[in-house]
Amino acid sequence: MSLSAEVLTSYKKIDEAAVDELLNKEIAANNKKIVVLDDDPTGVQTVHDVSVYTNWDKESIRQGFKEENNLFYVLTNSRGFTAEQTARAHREIAAVVDEAAKESGKEYLFISRSDSTLRGHYPLETELLKECYEQNTGKTVDGEILCPFFKEGGRFTIDNVHYVKYGEELVPADETEFAKDKTFGYSTAVMPEYVEEKTKGAYKASDAVCISLEDIRNLDIDKIEEQLMAVKGFNKIIVNAADYADVKVFCTALYRAMAKGKVFMFRTAAAIVKVMGGVVSQPLLTREQMVVKETKNGGIIVVGSHTDKTTKQVECLKELKNIEFIELDATLVKDDEAFEAEVKRCLEKEEACIRAGRTVCCYTTRALITADTGDKEDELRLSVKISDAVQSLVGRLTITPSFVIAKGGITSSDVGTKALAVRKANVLGQIRPGIPVWQTGKESKFPMTPYVIFPGNVGEASTLKEAVEVLINH
């Protein structure tokens, strides 16, 4: 059942400055390195001045452990993987992280950052990380924390139900298009039931430990800490949150429980990472902060995401007069030769526009292309093939654009790692709430270029247009 968004302001207010003080004390006392494994590049949508590594070779992970920051991101891109591929990747990462941790003499914890609308390889990824962590460290993971709250994207968990905000309404996540995802669909937004469904009954809904908004707003930190201290057997902990202050209260109790020896695994959206890392808020980015190399060339926007929101955002972008729109005909994907010719046609057109100082938006046919074989992994393979073509519209450019925007999770991952060949990026901040900007490293195809990672499911109809305006108006 939907709720009115007014419910978000109906709870007792808490003194956030006082909570910040308590939380910062706990963060300062904690010496664990937070390693965030991100299943697509949108997960840095709440942080700034943090490193993202797009691979997990020994050198990169070592570098992460050497950094002053108490957290760094490793981009796994596993939402675009098959179950077998993600299992292999997570085992490799767990081994390298443990090795680098032992070398640096630091303890660590994993956050598995995934989609705020509950899609992804769950529980597979966190179960594997738990198993590897226990083998490598000899410690037992007591529980798993689920916190899908993500304010910037309008995702809230209230009375254990996870909601997505549409206008002035909060809609249970299972009633949205995200729940119908061909690969990662689900049938309930009641978090304890979601856990039971996804773990195929291994963890019962009735056993979940729920951290209530009432206790959080009453600042009953001791009670929450007691709940956490009692968790064992990798039981699940559901965090209710209607605002950032709620996550801060929870994290204060969490750090206290960890200081007393409790060990947790995390499956969360982006908000709790910001809170646990003590990352302070900063204003939205200006063009001057992003475009550090002046150029007369136009920018490029590539769109792979198929959500209704993305389609509306592309329509709205068409109101800007000085943008060239190029449609990649994705219906040709099953004919290799025809599809390659189509990609070449788009490339030639976009090169000419960028050279002439015009910004280009390349988008795939808005109809969803399906494999129709009944096999979920065939659907994934097809979308990977289309995504590959979309990233090549950046990767095969012979001219440097003034900026790059990629729309959609898999698309933005492929553009970052394959097309731009980024190995390490610095997160500059956000161009709009929940929309992160990387500054590409010197090893990348277009060094020091702003790369805007625009999730498929974030923002209003006008948000893409607003982001482009920030970058082209000077």
PDB file of N, CA and C in Angstrom, residues 89-136:
ATOM      1  N   ALA A  89      34.565 -13.446  -9.188  1.00  0.00           N
ATOM      2  CA  ALA A  89      35.101 -12.102  -8.882  1.00  0.00           C
ATOM      3  C   ALA A  89      35.167 -11.869  -7.375  1.00  0.00           C
ATOM      4  N   HIS A  90      34.114 -12.237  -6.661  1.00  0.00           N
ATOM      5  CA  HIS A  90      34.084 -11.985  -5.216  1.00  0.00           C
ATOM      6  C   HIS A  90      35.129 -12.817  -4.467  1.00  0.00           C
ATOM      7  N   ARG A  91      35.368 -14.038  -4.939  1.00  0.00           N
ATOM      8  CA  ARG A  91      36.423 -14.858  -4.290  1.00  0.00           C
ATOM      9  C   ARG A  91      37.794 -14.219  -4.516  1.00  0.00           C
ATOM     10  N   GLU A  92      38.016 -13.747  -5.748  1.00  0.00           N
ATOM     11  CA  GLU A  92      39.309 -13.106  -6.066  1.00  0.00           C
ATOM     12  C   GLU A  92      39.509 -11.859  -5.204  1.00  0.00           C
ATOM     13  N   ILE A  93      38.464 -11.018  -5.128  1.00  0.00           N
ATOM     14  CA  ILE A  93      38.575  -9.754  -4.382  1.00  0.00           C
ATOM     15  C   ILE A  93      38.826 -10.040  -2.902  1.00  0.00           C
ATOM     16  N   ALA A  94      38.078 -10.985  -2.349  1.00  0.00           N
ATOM     17  CA  ALA A  94      38.232 -11.299  -0.921  1.00  0.00           C
ATOM     18  C   ALA A  94      39.669 -11.720  -0.603  1.00  0.00           C
ATOM     19  N   ALA A  95      40.273 -12.498  -1.511  1.00  0.00           N
ATOM     20  CA  ALA A  95      41.644 -12.973  -1.289  1.00  0.00           C
ATOM     21  C   ALA A  95      42.644 -11.817  -1.351  1.00  0.00           C
ATOM     22  N   VAL A  96      42.521 -10.963  -2.364  1.00  0.00           N
ATOM     23  CA  VAL A  96      43.463  -9.842  -2.541  1.00  0.00           C
ATOM     24  C   VAL A  96      43.324  -8.838  -1.394  1.00  0.00           C
ATOM     25  N   VAL A  97      42.071  -8.544  -1.006  1.00  0.00           N
ATOM     26  CA  VAL A  97      41.843  -7.587   0.084  1.00  0.00           C
ATOM     27  C   VAL A  97      42.477  -8.116   1.374  1.00  0.00           C
ATOM     28  N   ASP A  98      42.307  -9.394   1.639  1.00  0.00           N
ATOM     29  CA  ASP A  98      42.850  -9.949   2.881  1.00  0.00           C
ATOM     30  C   ASP A  98      44.385  -9.883   2.886  1.00  0.00           C
ATOM     31  N   GLU A  99      44.954 -10.170   1.742  1.00  0.00           N
ATOM     32  CA  GLU A  99      46.413 -10.116   1.616  1.00  0.00           C
ATOM     33  C   GLU A  99      46.928  -8.692   1.863  1.00  0.00           C
ATOM     34  N   ALA A 100      46.294  -7.716   1.197  1.00  0.00           N
ATOM     35  CA  ALA A 100      46.715  -6.313   1.343  1.00  0.00           C
ATOM     36  C   ALA A 100      46.501  -5.829   2.784  1.00  0.00           C
ATOM     37  N   ALA A 101      45.427  -6.304   3.423  1.00  0.00           N
ATOM     38  CA  ALA A 101      45.141  -5.910   4.802  1.00  0.00           C
ATOM     39  C   ALA A 101      46.235  -6.423   5.735  1.00  0.00           C
ATOM     40  N   LYS A 102      46.620  -7.677   5.531  1.00  0.00           N
ATOM     41  CA  LYS A 102      47.654  -8.270   6.392  1.00  0.00           C
ATOM     42  C   LYS A 102      48.988  -7.535   6.210  1.00  0.00           C
ATOM     43  N   GLU A 103      49.312  -7.191   4.977  1.00  0.00           N
ATOM     44  CA  GLU A 103      50.549  -6.439   4.703  1.00  0.00           C
ATOM     45  C   GLU A 103      50.536  -5.098   5.423  1.00  0.00           C
ATOM     46  N   SER A 104      49.356  -4.438   5.417  1.00  0.00           N
ATOM     47  CA  SER A 104      49.294  -3.083   5.990  1.00  0.00           C
ATOM     48  C   SER A 104      49.018  -3.108   7.488  1.00  0.00           C
ATOM     49  N   GLY A 105      48.733  -4.292   8.016  1.00  0.00           N
ATOM     50  CA  GLY A 105      48.460  -4.402   9.444  1.00  0.00           C
ATOM     51  C   GLY A 105      47.119  -3.816   9.851  1.00  0.00           C
ATOM     52  N   LYS A 106      46.218  -3.697   8.874  1.00  0.00           N
ATOM     53  CA  LYS A 106      44.901  -3.098   9.179  1.00  0.00           C
ATOM     54  C   LYS A 106      43.807  -4.157   9.149  1.00  0.00           C
ATOM     55  N   GLU A 107      42.795  -3.947  10.002  1.00  0.00           N
ATOM     56  CA  GLU A 107      41.592  -4.775   9.906  1.00  0.00           C
ATOM     57  C   GLU A 107      40.685  -4.135   8.860  1.00  0.00           C
ATOM     58  N   TYR A 108      39.697  -4.891   8.387  1.00  0.00           N
ATOM     59  CA  TYR A 108      38.826  -4.348   7.343  1.00  0.00           C
ATOM     60  C   TYR A 108      37.425  -4.898   7.483  1.00  0.00           C
ATOM     61  N   LEU A 109      36.491  -4.230   6.824  1.00  0.00           N
ATOM     62  CA  LEU A 109      35.139  -4.793   6.713  1.00  0.00           C
ATOM     63  C   LEU A 109      34.645  -4.532   5.296  1.00  0.00           C
ATOM     64  N   PHE A 110      33.755  -5.390   4.850  1.00  0.00           N
ATOM     65  CA  PHE A 110      33.198  -5.261   3.501  1.00  0.00           C
ATOM     66  C   PHE A 110      31.804  -4.639   3.546  1.00  0.00           C
ATOM     67  N   ILE A 111      31.557  -3.687   2.653  1.00  0.00           N
ATOM     68  CA  ILE A 111      30.191  -3.268   2.372  1.00  0.00           C
ATOM     69  C   ILE A 111      29.898  -3.674   0.938  1.00  0.00           C
ATOM     70  N   SER A 112      28.859  -4.462   0.759  1.00  0.00           N
ATOM     71  CA  SER A 112      28.415  -4.828  -0.587  1.00  0.00           C
ATOM     72  C   SER A 112      27.358  -3.795  -0.972  1.00  0.00           C
ATOM     73  N   ARG A 113      27.790  -2.799  -1.752  1.00  0.00           N
ATOM     74  CA  ARG A 113      26.876  -1.709  -2.131  1.00  0.00           C
ATOM     75  C   ARG A 113      26.119  -2.133  -3.384  1.00  0.00           C
ATOM     76  N   SER A 114      24.804  -2.143  -3.273  1.00  0.00           N
ATOM     77  CA  SER A 114      24.022  -2.543  -4.436  1.00  0.00           C
ATOM     78  C   SER A 114      22.860  -1.588  -4.636  1.00  0.00           C
ATOM     79  N   ASP A 115      21.921  -2.022  -5.434  1.00  0.00           N
ATOM     80  CA  ASP A 115      20.823  -1.172  -5.890  1.00  0.00           C
ATOM     81  C   ASP A 115      19.864  -0.792  -4.765  1.00  0.00           C
ATOM     82  N   SER A 116      19.491   0.489  -4.726  1.00  0.00           N
ATOM     83  CA  SER A 116      18.549   0.955  -3.697  1.00  0.00           C
ATOM     84  C   SER A 116      17.124   0.494  -3.996  1.00  0.00           C
ATOM     85  N   THR A 117      16.920  -0.133  -5.158  1.00  0.00           N
ATOM     86  CA  THR A 117      15.596  -0.718  -5.427  1.00  0.00           C
ATOM     87  C   THR A 117      15.692  -2.251  -5.447  1.00  0.00           C
ATOM     88  N   LEU A 118      16.670  -2.777  -4.685  1.00  0.00           N
ATOM     89  CA  LEU A 118      16.731  -4.194  -4.288  1.00  0.00           C
ATOM     90  C   LEU A 118      17.065  -5.187  -5.402  1.00  0.00           C
ATOM     91  N   ARG A 119      17.664  -4.723  -6.507  1.00  0.00           N
ATOM     92  CA  ARG A 119      18.063  -5.677  -7.549  1.00  0.00           C
ATOM     93  C   ARG A 119      19.537  -6.038  -7.388  1.00  0.00           C
ATOM     94  N   GLY A 120      19.916  -7.212  -7.840  1.00  0.00           N
ATOM     95  CA  GLY A 120      21.322  -7.618  -7.775  1.00  0.00           C
ATOM     96  C   GLY A 120      21.457  -9.051  -7.306  1.00  0.00           C
ATOM     97  N   HIS A 121      22.709  -9.531  -7.276  1.00  0.00           N
ATOM     98  CA  HIS A 121      22.988 -10.928  -6.897  1.00  0.00           C
ATOM     99  C   HIS A 121      22.977 -11.067  -5.374  1.00  0.00           C
ATOM    100  N   TYR A 122      21.786 -11.064  -4.810  1.00  0.00           N
ATOM    101  CA  TYR A 122      21.648 -11.256  -3.365  1.00  0.00           C
ATOM    102  C   TYR A 122      20.846 -12.536  -3.144  1.00  0.00           C
ATOM    103  N   PRO A 123      21.243 -13.392  -2.227  1.00  0.00           N
ATOM    104  CA  PRO A 123      22.287 -13.282  -1.200  1.00  0.00           C
ATOM    105  C   PRO A 123      23.669 -13.801  -1.620  1.00  0.00           C
ATOM    106  N   LEU A 124      23.810 -14.206  -2.872  1.00  0.00           N
ATOM    107  CA  LEU A 124      25.046 -14.860  -3.319  1.00  0.00           C
ATOM    108  C   LEU A 124      26.304 -14.081  -2.915  1.00  0.00           C
ATOM    109  N   GLU A 125      26.320 -12.772  -3.213  1.00  0.00           N
ATOM    110  CA  GLU A 125      27.561 -12.016  -3.022  1.00  0.00           C
ATOM    111  C   GLU A 125      27.974 -11.912  -1.561  1.00  0.00           C
ATOM    112  N   THR A 126      27.026 -11.599  -0.694  1.00  0.00           N
ATOM    113  CA  THR A 126      27.421 -11.436   0.715  1.00  0.00           C
ATOM    114  C   THR A 126      27.701 -12.786   1.380  1.00  0.00           C
ATOM    115  N   GLU A 127      27.040 -13.831   0.915  1.00  0.00           N
ATOM    116  CA  GLU A 127      27.341 -15.169   1.479  1.00  0.00           C
ATOM    117  C   GLU A 127      28.776 -15.576   1.140  1.00  0.00           C
ATOM    118  N   LEU A 128      29.181 -15.288  -0.097  1.00  0.00           N
ATOM    119  CA  LEU A 128      30.560 -15.613  -0.505  1.00  0.00           C
ATOM    120  C   LEU A 128      31.574 -14.789   0.272  1.00  0.00           C
ATOM    121  N   LEU A 129      31.283 -13.487   0.423  1.00  0.00           N
ATOM    122  CA  LEU A 129      32.205 -12.620   1.164  1.00  0.00           C
ATOM    123  C   LEU A 129      32.340 -13.075   2.612  1.00  0.00           C
ATOM    124  N   LYS A 130      31.216 -13.485   3.202  1.00  0.00           N
ATOM    125  CA  LYS A 130      31.225 -13.968   4.595  1.00  0.00           C
ATOM    126  C   LYS A 130      32.130 -15.200   4.708  1.00  0.00           C
ATOM    127  N   GLU A 131      31.900 -16.137   3.804  1.00  0.00           N
ATOM    128  CA  GLU A 131      32.659 -17.401   3.812  1.00  0.00           C
ATOM    129  C   GLU A 131      34.162 -17.115   3.688  1.00  0.00           C
ATOM    130  N   CYS A 132      34.523 -16.264   2.724  1.00  0.00           N
ATOM    131  CA  CYS A 132      35.943 -15.958   2.494  1.00  0.00           C
ATOM    132  C   CYS A 132      36.535 -15.192   3.679  1.00  0.00           C
ATOM    133  N   TYR A 133      35.773 -14.213   4.193  1.00  0.00           N
ATOM    134  CA  TYR A 133      36.261 -13.402   5.312  1.00  0.00           C
ATOM    135  C   TYR A 133      36.531 -14.298   6.523  1.00  0.00           C
ATOM    136  N   GLU A 134      35.608 -15.218   6.772  1.00  0.00           N
ATOM    137  CA  GLU A 134      35.777 -16.114   7.937  1.00  0.00           C
ATOM    138  C   GLU A 134      36.997 -17.021   7.757  1.00  0.00           C
ATOM    139  N   GLN A 135      37.178 -17.524   6.534  1.00  0.00           N
ATOM    140  CA  GLN A 135      38.348 -18.386   6.271  1.00  0.00           C
ATOM    141  C   GLN A 135      39.646 -17.595   6.412  1.00  0.00           C
ATOM    142  N   ASN A 136      39.639 -16.366   5.868  1.00  0.00           N
ATOM    143  CA  ASN A 136      40.873 -15.582   5.822  1.00  0.00           C
ATOM    144  C   ASN A 136      41.264 -14.961   7.161  1.00  0.00           C
TER     145      ASN A 136
END
